[in-house]
Every structure is written in C-alpha cells, then in structure tokens.
Coordinates of C-alpha atoms in Angstrom, one line a residue:
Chain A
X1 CA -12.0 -4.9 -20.0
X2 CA -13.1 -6.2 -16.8
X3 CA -11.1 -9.2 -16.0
X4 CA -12.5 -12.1 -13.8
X5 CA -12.3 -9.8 -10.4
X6 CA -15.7 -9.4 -10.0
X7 CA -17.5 -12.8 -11.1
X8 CA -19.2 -11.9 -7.1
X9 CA -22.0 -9.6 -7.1
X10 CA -21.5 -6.7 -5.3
X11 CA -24.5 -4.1 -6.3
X12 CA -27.6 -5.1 -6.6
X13 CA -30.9 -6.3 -4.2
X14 CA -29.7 -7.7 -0.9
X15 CA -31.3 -11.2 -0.3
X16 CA -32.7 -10.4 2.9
X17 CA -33.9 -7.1 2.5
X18 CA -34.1 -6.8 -2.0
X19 CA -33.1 -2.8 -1.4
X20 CA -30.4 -2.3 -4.1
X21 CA -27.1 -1.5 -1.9
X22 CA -23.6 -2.7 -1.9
X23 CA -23.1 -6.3 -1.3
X24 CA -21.5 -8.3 0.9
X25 CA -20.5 -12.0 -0.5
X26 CA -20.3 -15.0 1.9
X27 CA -20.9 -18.4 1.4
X28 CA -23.2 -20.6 3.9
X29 CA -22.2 -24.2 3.2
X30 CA -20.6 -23.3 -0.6
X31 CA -24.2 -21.8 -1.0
X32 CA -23.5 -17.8 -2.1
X33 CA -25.5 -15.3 -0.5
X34 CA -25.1 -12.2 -1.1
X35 CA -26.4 -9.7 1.8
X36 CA -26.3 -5.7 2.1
X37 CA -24.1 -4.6 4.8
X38 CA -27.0 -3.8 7.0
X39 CA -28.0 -7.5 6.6
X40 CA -25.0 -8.8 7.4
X41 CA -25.0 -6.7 10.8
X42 CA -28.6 -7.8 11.7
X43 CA -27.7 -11.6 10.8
X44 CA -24.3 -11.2 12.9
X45 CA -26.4 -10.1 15.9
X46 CA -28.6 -12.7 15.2
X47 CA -25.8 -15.1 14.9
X48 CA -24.4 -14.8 18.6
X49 CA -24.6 -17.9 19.9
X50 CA -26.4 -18.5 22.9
X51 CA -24.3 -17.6 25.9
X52 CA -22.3 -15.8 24.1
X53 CA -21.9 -12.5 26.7
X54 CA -19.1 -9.4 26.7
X55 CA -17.0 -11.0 28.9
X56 CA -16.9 -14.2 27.7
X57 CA -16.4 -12.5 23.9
X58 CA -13.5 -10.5 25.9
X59 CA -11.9 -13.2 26.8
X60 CA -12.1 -15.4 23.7
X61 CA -10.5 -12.6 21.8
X62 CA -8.1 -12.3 24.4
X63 CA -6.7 -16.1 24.5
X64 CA -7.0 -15.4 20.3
X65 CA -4.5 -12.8 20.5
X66 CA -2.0 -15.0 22.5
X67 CA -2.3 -17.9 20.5
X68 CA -1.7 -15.8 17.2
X69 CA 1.0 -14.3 18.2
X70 CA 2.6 -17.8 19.7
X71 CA 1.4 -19.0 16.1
X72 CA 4.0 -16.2 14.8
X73 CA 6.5 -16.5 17.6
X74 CA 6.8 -20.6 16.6
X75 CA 7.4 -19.9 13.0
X76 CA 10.0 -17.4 13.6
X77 CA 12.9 -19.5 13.5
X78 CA 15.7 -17.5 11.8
X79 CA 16.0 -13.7 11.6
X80 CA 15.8 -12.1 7.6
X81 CA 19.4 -11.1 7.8
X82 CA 20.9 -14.4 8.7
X83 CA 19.2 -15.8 5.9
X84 CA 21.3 -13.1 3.7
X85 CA 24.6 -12.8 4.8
X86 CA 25.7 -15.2 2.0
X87 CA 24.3 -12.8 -0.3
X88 CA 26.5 -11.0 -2.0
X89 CA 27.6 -7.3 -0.7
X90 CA 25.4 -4.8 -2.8
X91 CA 29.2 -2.8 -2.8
X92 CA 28.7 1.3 -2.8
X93 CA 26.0 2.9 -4.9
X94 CA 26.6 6.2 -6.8
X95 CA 23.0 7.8 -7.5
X96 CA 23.4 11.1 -9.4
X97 CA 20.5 13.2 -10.0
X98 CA 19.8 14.1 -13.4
X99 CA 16.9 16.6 -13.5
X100 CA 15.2 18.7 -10.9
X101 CA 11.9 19.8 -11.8
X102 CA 10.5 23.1 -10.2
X103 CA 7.3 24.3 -11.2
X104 CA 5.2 24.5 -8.9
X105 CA 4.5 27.3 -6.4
X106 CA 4.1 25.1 -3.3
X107 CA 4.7 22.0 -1.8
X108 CA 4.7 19.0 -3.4
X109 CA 2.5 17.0 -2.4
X110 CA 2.1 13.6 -4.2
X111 CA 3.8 12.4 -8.1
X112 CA 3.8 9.3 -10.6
X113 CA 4.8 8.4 -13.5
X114 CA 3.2 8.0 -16.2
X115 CA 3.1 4.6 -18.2
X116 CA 5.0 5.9 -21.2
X117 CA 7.7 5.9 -18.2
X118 CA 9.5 9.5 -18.8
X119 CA 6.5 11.7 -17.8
X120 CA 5.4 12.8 -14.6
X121 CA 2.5 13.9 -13.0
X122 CA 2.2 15.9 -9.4
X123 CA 0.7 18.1 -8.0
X124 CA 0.5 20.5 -5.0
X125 CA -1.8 21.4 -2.6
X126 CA -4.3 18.3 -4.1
X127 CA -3.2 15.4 -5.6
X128 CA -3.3 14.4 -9.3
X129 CA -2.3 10.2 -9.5
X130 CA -2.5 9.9 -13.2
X131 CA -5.6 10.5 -14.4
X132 CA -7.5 11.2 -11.0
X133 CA -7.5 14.0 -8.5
X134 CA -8.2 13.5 -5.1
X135 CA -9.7 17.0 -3.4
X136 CA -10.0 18.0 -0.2
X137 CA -13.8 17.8 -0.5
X138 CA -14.0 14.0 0.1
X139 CA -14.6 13.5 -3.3
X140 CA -12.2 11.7 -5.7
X141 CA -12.6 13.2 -9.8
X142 CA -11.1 11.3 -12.7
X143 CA -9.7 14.0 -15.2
X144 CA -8.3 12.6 -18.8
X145 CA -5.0 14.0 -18.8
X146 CA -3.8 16.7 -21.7
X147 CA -0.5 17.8 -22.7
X148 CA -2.5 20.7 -24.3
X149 CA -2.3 23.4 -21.9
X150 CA -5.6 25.6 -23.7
X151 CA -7.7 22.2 -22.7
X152 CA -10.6 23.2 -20.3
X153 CA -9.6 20.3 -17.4
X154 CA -12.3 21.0 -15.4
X155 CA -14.9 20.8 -18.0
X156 CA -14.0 17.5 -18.1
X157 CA -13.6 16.2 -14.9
X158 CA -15.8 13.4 -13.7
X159 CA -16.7 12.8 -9.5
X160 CA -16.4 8.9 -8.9
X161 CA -15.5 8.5 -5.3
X162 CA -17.2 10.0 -1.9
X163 CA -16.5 9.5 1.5
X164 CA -17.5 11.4 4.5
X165 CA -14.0 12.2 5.6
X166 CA -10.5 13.6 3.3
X167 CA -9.1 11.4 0.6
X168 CA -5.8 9.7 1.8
X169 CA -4.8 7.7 -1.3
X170 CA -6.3 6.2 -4.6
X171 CA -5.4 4.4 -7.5
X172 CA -6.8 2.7 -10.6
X173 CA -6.9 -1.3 -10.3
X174 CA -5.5 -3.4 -12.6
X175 CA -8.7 -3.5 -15.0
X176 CA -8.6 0.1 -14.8
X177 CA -12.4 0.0 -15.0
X178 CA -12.1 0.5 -11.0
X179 CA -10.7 2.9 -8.5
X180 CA -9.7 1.9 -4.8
X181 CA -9.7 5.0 -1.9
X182 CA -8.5 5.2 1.3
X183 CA -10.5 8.0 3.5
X184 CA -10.3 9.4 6.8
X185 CA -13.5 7.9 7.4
X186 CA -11.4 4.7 9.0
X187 CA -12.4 2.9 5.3
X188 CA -11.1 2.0 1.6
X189 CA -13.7 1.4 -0.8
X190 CA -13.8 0.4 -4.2
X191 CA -15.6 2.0 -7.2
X192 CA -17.0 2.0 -10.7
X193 CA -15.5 4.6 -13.2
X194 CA -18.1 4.5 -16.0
X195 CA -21.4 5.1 -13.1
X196 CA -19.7 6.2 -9.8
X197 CA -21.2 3.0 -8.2
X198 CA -19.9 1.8 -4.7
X199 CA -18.8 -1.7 -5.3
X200 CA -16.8 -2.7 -2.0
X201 CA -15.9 -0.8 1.2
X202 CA -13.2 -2.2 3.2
X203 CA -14.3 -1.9 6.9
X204 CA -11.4 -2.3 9.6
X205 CA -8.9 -0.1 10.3
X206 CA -9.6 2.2 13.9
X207 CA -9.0 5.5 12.5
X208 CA -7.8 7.1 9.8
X209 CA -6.4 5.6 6.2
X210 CA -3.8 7.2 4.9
X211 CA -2.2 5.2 2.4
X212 CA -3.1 1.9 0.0
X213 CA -0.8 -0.5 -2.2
X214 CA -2.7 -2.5 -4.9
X215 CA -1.0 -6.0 -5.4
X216 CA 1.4 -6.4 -8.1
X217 CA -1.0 -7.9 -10.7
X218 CA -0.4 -11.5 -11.6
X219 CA -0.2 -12.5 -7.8
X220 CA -4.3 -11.8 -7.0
X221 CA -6.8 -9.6 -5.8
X222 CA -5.6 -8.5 -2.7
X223 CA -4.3 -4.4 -1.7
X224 CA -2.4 -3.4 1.5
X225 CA -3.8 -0.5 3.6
X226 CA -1.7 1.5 6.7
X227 CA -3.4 4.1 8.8
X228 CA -3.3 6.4 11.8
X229 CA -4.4 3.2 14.4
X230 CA -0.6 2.0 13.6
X231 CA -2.2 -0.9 11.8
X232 CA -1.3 -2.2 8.0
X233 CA -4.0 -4.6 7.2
X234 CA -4.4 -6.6 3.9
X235 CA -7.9 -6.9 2.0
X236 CA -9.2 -9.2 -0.5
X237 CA -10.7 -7.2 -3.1
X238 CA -13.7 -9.5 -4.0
X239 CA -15.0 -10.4 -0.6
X240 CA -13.8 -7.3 1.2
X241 CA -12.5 -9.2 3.9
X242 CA -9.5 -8.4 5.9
X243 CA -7.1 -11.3 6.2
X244 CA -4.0 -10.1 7.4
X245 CA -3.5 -7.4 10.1
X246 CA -0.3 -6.3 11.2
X247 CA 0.3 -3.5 14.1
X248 CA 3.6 -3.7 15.0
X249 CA 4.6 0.1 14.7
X250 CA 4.8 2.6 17.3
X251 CA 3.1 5.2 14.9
X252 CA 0.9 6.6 11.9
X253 CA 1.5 4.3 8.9
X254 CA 2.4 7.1 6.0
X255 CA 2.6 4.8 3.4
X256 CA 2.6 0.9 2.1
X257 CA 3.9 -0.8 -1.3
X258 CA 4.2 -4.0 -2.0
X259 CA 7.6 -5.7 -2.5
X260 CA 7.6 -6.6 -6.3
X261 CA 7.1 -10.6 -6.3
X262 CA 3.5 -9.7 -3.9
X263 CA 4.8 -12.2 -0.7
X264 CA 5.6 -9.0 1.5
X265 CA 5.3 -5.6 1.8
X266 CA 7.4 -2.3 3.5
X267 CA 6.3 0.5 5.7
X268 CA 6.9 4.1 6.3
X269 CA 5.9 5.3 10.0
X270 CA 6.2 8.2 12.1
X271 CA 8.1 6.3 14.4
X272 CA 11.2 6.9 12.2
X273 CA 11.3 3.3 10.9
X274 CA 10.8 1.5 7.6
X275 CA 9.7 -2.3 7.8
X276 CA 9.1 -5.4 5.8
X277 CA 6.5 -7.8 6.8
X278 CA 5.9 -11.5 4.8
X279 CA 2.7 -12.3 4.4
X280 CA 3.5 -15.7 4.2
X281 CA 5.3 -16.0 7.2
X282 CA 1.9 -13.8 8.7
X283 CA 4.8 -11.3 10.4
X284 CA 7.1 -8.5 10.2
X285 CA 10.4 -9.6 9.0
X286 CA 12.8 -6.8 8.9
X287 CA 13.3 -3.0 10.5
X288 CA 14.7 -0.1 8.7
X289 CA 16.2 2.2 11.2
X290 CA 18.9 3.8 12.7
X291 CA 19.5 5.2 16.1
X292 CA 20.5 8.8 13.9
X293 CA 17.2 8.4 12.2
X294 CA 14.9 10.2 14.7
X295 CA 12.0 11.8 12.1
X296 CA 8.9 10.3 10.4
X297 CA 9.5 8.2 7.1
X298 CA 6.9 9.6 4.3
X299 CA 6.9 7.5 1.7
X300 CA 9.0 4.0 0.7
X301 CA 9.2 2.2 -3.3
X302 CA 11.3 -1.0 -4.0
X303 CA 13.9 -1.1 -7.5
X304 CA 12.6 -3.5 -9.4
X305 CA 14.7 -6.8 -8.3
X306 CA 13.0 -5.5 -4.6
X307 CA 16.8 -5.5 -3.0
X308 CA 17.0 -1.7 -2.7
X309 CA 14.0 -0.4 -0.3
X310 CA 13.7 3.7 -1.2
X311 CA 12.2 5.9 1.8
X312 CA 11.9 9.7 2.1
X313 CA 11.7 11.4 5.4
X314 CA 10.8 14.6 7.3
X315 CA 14.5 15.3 7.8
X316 CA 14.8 16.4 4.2
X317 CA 16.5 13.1 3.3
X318 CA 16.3 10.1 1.4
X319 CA 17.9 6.5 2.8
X320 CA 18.5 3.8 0.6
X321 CA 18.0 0.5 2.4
X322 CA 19.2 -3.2 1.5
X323 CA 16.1 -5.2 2.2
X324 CA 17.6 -8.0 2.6
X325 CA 20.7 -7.6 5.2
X326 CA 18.8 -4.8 6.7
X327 CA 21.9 -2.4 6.4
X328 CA 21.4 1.4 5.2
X329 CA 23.4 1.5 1.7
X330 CA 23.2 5.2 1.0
X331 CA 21.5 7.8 2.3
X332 CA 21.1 11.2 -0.4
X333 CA 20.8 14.9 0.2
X334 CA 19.4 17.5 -2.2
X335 CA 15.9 18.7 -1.0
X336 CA 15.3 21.1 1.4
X337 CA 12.3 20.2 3.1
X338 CA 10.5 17.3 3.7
X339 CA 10.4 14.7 1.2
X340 CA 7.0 14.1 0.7
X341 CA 6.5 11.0 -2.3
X342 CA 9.1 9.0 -4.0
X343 CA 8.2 6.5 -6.8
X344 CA 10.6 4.3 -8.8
X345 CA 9.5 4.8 -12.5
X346 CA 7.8 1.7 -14.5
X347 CA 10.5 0.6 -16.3
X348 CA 13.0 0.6 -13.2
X349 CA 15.9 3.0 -13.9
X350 CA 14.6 6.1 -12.2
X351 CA 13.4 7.3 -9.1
X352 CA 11.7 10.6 -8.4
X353 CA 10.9 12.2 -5.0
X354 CA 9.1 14.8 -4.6
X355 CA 9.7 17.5 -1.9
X356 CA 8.0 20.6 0.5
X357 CA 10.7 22.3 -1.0
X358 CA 8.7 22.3 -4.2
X359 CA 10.8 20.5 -6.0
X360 CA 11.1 17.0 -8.1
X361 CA 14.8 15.0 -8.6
X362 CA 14.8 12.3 -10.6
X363 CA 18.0 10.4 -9.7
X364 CA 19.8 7.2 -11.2
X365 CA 22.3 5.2 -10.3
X366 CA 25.5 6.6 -11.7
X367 CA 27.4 3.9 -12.7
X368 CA 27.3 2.8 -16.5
X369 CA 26.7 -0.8 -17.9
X370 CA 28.9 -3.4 -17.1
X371 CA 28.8 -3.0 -13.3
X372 CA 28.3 -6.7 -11.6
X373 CA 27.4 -6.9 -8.1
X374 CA 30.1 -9.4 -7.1
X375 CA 33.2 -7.8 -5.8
X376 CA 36.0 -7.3 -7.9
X377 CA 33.7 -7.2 -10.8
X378 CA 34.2 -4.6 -13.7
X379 CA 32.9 -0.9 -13.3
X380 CA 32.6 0.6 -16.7
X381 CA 31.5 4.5 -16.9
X382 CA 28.7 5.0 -19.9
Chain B
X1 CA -27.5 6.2 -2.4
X2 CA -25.1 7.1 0.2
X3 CA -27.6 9.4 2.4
X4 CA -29.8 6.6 2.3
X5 CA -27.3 4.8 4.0
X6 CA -26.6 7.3 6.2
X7 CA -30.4 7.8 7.1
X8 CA -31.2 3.8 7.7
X9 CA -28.0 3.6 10.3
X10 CA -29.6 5.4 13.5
X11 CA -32.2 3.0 12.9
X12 CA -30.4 -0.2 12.2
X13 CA -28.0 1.0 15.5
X14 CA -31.5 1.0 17.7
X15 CA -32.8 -2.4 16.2
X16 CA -29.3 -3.7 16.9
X17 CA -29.2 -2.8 20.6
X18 CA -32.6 -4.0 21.0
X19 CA -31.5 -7.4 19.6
X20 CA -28.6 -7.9 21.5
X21 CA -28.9 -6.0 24.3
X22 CA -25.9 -3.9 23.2
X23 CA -24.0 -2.6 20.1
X24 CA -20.7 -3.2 22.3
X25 CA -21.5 -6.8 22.1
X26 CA -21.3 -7.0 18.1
X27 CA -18.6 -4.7 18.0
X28 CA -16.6 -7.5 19.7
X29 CA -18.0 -10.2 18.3
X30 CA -17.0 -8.5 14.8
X31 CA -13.4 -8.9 16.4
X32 CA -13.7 -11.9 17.8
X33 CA -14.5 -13.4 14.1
X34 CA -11.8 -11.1 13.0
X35 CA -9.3 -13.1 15.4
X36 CA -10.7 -16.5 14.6
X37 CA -10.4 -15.5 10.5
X38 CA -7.2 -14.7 11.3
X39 CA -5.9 -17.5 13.8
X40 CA -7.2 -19.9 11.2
X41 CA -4.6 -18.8 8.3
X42 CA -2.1 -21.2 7.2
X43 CA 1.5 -19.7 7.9
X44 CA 5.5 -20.7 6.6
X45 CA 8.6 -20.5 8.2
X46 CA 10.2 -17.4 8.0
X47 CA 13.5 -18.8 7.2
X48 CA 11.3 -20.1 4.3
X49 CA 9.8 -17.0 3.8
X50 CA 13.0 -15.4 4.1
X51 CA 14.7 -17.9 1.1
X52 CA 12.5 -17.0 -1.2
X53 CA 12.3 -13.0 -0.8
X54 CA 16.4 -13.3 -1.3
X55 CA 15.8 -15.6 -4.6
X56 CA 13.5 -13.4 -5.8
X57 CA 16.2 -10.2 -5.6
X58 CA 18.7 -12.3 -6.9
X59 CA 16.8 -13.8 -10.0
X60 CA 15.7 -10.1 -11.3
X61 CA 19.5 -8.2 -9.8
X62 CA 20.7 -8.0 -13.3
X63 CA 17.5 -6.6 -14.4
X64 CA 17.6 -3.6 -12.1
X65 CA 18.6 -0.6 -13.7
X66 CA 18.9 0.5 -9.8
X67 CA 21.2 -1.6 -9.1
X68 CA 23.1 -2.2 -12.5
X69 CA 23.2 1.2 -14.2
X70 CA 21.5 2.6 -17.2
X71 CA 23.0 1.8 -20.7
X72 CA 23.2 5.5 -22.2
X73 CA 21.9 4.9 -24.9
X74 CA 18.5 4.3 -24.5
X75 CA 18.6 6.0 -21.3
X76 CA 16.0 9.2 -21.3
X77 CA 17.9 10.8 -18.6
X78 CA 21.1 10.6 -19.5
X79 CA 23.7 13.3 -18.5
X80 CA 24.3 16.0 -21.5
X81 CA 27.5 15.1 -23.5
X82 CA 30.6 17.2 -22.3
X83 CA 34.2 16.3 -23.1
X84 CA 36.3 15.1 -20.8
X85 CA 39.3 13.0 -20.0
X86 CA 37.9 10.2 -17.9

C-alpha cells in the first residue's frame, strides 16, 4: 500500500514541455507546478536575475558559506559529552559470539536480516539486501527470496533500477512499493517496483554515492546519503531536494544510518573516524576516534536505545562506541580481514558483521537478564 | 526513457549556454540556491539537541537487548546447554 509519500506527481507530462519525464515539484506562490528536470534547468537559466554575473554569484556563495557556518558556530554552545557526563557509566560489556557462519567462497560483501529477525541474507561478490540484488552492471534486480534451493532464481528476477555508473547501496522504502539507489553516477534515485518507473533522482553529491540510510519511519520522508566528495547530505523524498549538507570528513563516506529516534545520524569514513551529526542542531556533534585507530571505518549500526554506536573497520576489527560520552566501550576481534557490513538485527539483540575473511559472527551481549546499568547493580548469568 | 534523456542533454547543454552565456554560470547559481535553501533552515541549540539525543537512549536503555542481555529463553541464539558449576 502506497502510503501518503507521493500525493506530488512525479511521472507524467511536464507543464512546460507535456513530454512524459520525471518531475520535479515546486511551488510558485503555493501554486504546484510540476516541471521535467530539463524544464527546471531552462527556467533556472531563465531565472538569473539581471546582473546576476560569475563573480558576483562567487561571491554570494562565498559570504553564504561564512554566514552558515557562523550560523552553526553560534549554536554550538556546549560539546555532546558535557551534556552526558551525568549519564550513567555504560560499565564493561561482555559480547560473546554465538555463531559464525561460513559459506561462502569469497568475501563478504554486504548482509541483512531478514524481518522474521533470525535469518540472514548476504552475499559475495554482488549484493543481495533482502529481496534485491544490486549487480555490477548498473542495474538493480528484485528477486523473491526462496528457502527452496531447486527454485530457478534467476527466472524470476525482475530489473527495476539503472544508472549509468555501479550500484553503491539500495533499499526498499517504507511502502515497500519503492526502491531508493545510490550510484556512482554522483546520484540516488527513487523507483517504482511493479513498472521500473523513475520517480525521483536526487541530484547533489560531487562524485560518487556509496551509501544511503532511509529515515526510521514514523519521523518523515527524508534519507541520508555519504559519498566519495566527503559530503553526507540529507534529501526529502517527495520534492528531491537536498536540505542538509554536511562535509566535515577528511575522506570517502562508506556508510550512513540513522540514529534510531531520526534527529541525527553516524558516519563511517576512510579517515579512520566515526561521527554523529544532529540535524537539528544543522552540525556534527560527536567524533569516534582514536589516535590507535589509523584505518578506514566500513560500516556503523546503532543498538536499539541508539547509546551503543557499532563500526567495522579495515583493520579486521570491530569498536563499540558510547555515542553519547564519545568514549570507546569495547573494541572485538574475531575476523581476519576487513570487516566489511555490520547490521544490528530487527528486534535488537544481535548484531552480525560480515567479513573479507568470508565469514559471518553474530554476537550478543553476554550478560543474562537482570543486568542494570547503574553501578553496583545485579549481574545475573542466564 | 533514459536514452531519451541522454539524447535531449547535448542539446539542452547548447541552448543553456546560449541563454546564459555559460553553463558555469547555472552551475553556480544551482549552488548559490543551494546555500540560500540551506542558510534559511531554522536550527537548535546543540546543548538542546544534545538533551534530547541522551533522553532518547535513556528512555529505550532497558529495552536494548545490547545493552541489557538476552533472556534465554526466547533468545534464538542462545549458547547450547552444557553443565557446569557457575
């Protein structure tokens, strides 16, 4: 069922020109018009106002860019970990892992879970996101997944997406009717499952996308993209527009996800650091790092409560961050290559990385019920 | 649908330059709208900001397995039985 996403058309006969193309939705003075693309470029041209040269535009964006970030710097008024230090101490964590999953012949590559939470889908070499595969022929394929191995899969697989660059990332939204990319094409886009239609692209990012995070779903339409122009910007999934931009890493953005209440979101770079920015507050608000900590972070997920940050790195580990003091809590050892994806399962008591090494580990913490998180509290083994 | 696309853009590029004397020009007034969109954004305090992310963790805590533990019995992972004096 299609919620209320798309009350916005966004195929169909451009105003200006009546071809049938993807549409752009703006609103002139509440009035909607909805413009192809093109359109929209040939209006914008239009729409330089007199005077208007390079060098004044230069210098426009240039006083914009110091008054934003002023903006930013004004706001700033206490750090993230100031704010917590009356929280209480997370104490030590005892993560054990309980299965390790090998399978497959190669790297691993990319994982999830699946919804009935104890499943797991990966996949090596291309990458299988529950139901959809994303090849290395710019094309994105929706398979319907089968537990029966004499199933024909590929007789069944259906092409949605195309870009003109590699696949980076997808996932269904949260009518499942759609799927979102990100490309090395520079763009995300958005399309139908049922007739393969185009119904957004998400212009903005310099070079390549390699990762996307869909909002949790009851706080709106909105998905977090991070690419190889160090830039994480956020979208709004009606109007395509970008409204938040964020470049504050020294490095390709590996991958996003959203910290579970939907007001911030963490990082993974190749500059060895994990960080959280507020898109209230419009800025970064914590770093993950450590001087010891000198290779590229892979992949990040939050536990459910959002106070444990998990990230995978290219030094074959896996830190376990308190997002909210900023402190490393543990930091675990098991796979011998780069870890490559980590996901916390649906339901919250699991985590599973997957690894170069081609492995899996699912890994809990160890401790049974019982434990509190205030000091002195009982520890009770299950 | 996409090759149409790709087909109309040399064209749209040329009737772009001829318009405004150069596709540089929209590129930067694309940003320049970009910064304006984004300079126009109501912001809160990040000690405000900061509250709220910590009242979220501490509202769900006892609701993360991650954090708590997993009760064994309806735990899908759990370790296989072997005896032993704890």
């Amino acid at each position: 069922m299609c919620d209320q996403t798309f009350l916005a058309i966004t195929f169909g006969p451009c105003d200006s020109c009546s071809e049938n193309r993807p549409l752009m939705n703006l609103y002139i003075k509440t009035e909607p018009i909805n413009y192809c693309s093109l359109c929209m470029e040939i209006m914008a041209c239009q729409g330089l106002a007199s005077g208007e040269t390079l060098k004044s535009l230069k210098a426009e964006s240039e006083t914009l860019r110091k008054k934003l970030e002023e903006e930013r710097k004004k706001l700033h008024d206490v750090e993230l970990e100031k704010v917590a230090e009356k929280a209480e101490a997370l104490g030590e964590l005892n993560m054990k892992t309980r299965r390790t999953l090998k399978g497959h012949g190669n790297k691993v590559l990319c994982m999830d879970w699946c919804k009935d939470k104890r499943r797991i889908v990966s996949s090596s070499q291309v990458c299988l996101f529950t139901l959809m595969y994303m090849g290395l022929d710019n094309k994105c394929s929706v398979y319907p997944l089968s537990l029966d191995k004499d199933e024909n899969l590929a007789a069944k697989k259906k092409s949605v997406a195309m870009h003109t660059n590699y696949l980076s990332g997808c996932t269904f939204t949260n009518s499942d009717m759609q799927i979102l990319t990100s490309s090395g094409d520079g763009t995300s886009a958005l399309w139908d499952v049922e007739s393969g239609q185009l119904l957004q692209s998400f212009h903005g990012h310099s070079a390549d996308v390699l990762t996307l995070d869909l909002a949790p779903s009851e706080t709106g339409n909105t998905f977090v993209s991070g690419g190889s122009d160090k830039k994480a910007n956020v979208w709004d999934l009606r109007s395509g527009q970008n409204v938040q931009s964020f470049d504050t890493h020294d490095s390709d953005i590996n991958c996003v996800k959203y910290y579970p209440s939907g007001d911030a979101f963490a990082s993974a770079s190749d500059d060895s650091t994990c960080r959280l920015f507020d898109l209230r507050a419009d800025r970064e608000v914590s770093i993950y790092s450590k001087d010891s900590i000198m290779f590229g972070a892979a992949s990040v997920d939050f536990s459910l409560s959002g106070r444990l940050l998990f990230a995978g790195y290219n030094d074959y580990t896996i830190n376990v961050w308190d997002v909210l003091k900023g402190t490393r809590v543990a930091i675990l050892f098991g796979h011998e290559n780069r870890v490559s994806s980590l996901r916390v399962s649906p339901d919250g008591t699991a985590f599973c990385s997957g690894s170069w090494d081609n492995t899996l580990r699912v890994r809990q913490e160890g401790r049974g019920v019982g434990r509190e998180l205030k000091q002195g509290g009982t520890t009770l083994y299950g | 649908m996409c090759d149409q696309l790709f087909d109309l853009s040399p064209l749209l590029f040329y009737k772009i330059a001829k318009m405004s004397g150069s596709s540089n020009l929209v590129a930067m007034k694309k940003v320049v709208q970009q910064l304006r969109f984004e300079a126009s954004i109501n912001r809160v305090k990040v000690s405000q900001a900061a509250a709220d992310l910590q009242q979220f963790c501490m509202q769900n805590a006892l609701q993360d397995p991650l954090l708590t533990g997993v009760s064994s019995s309806t735990n899908p992972f759990r370790p296989q039985k072997v005896c032993s004096f704890l």
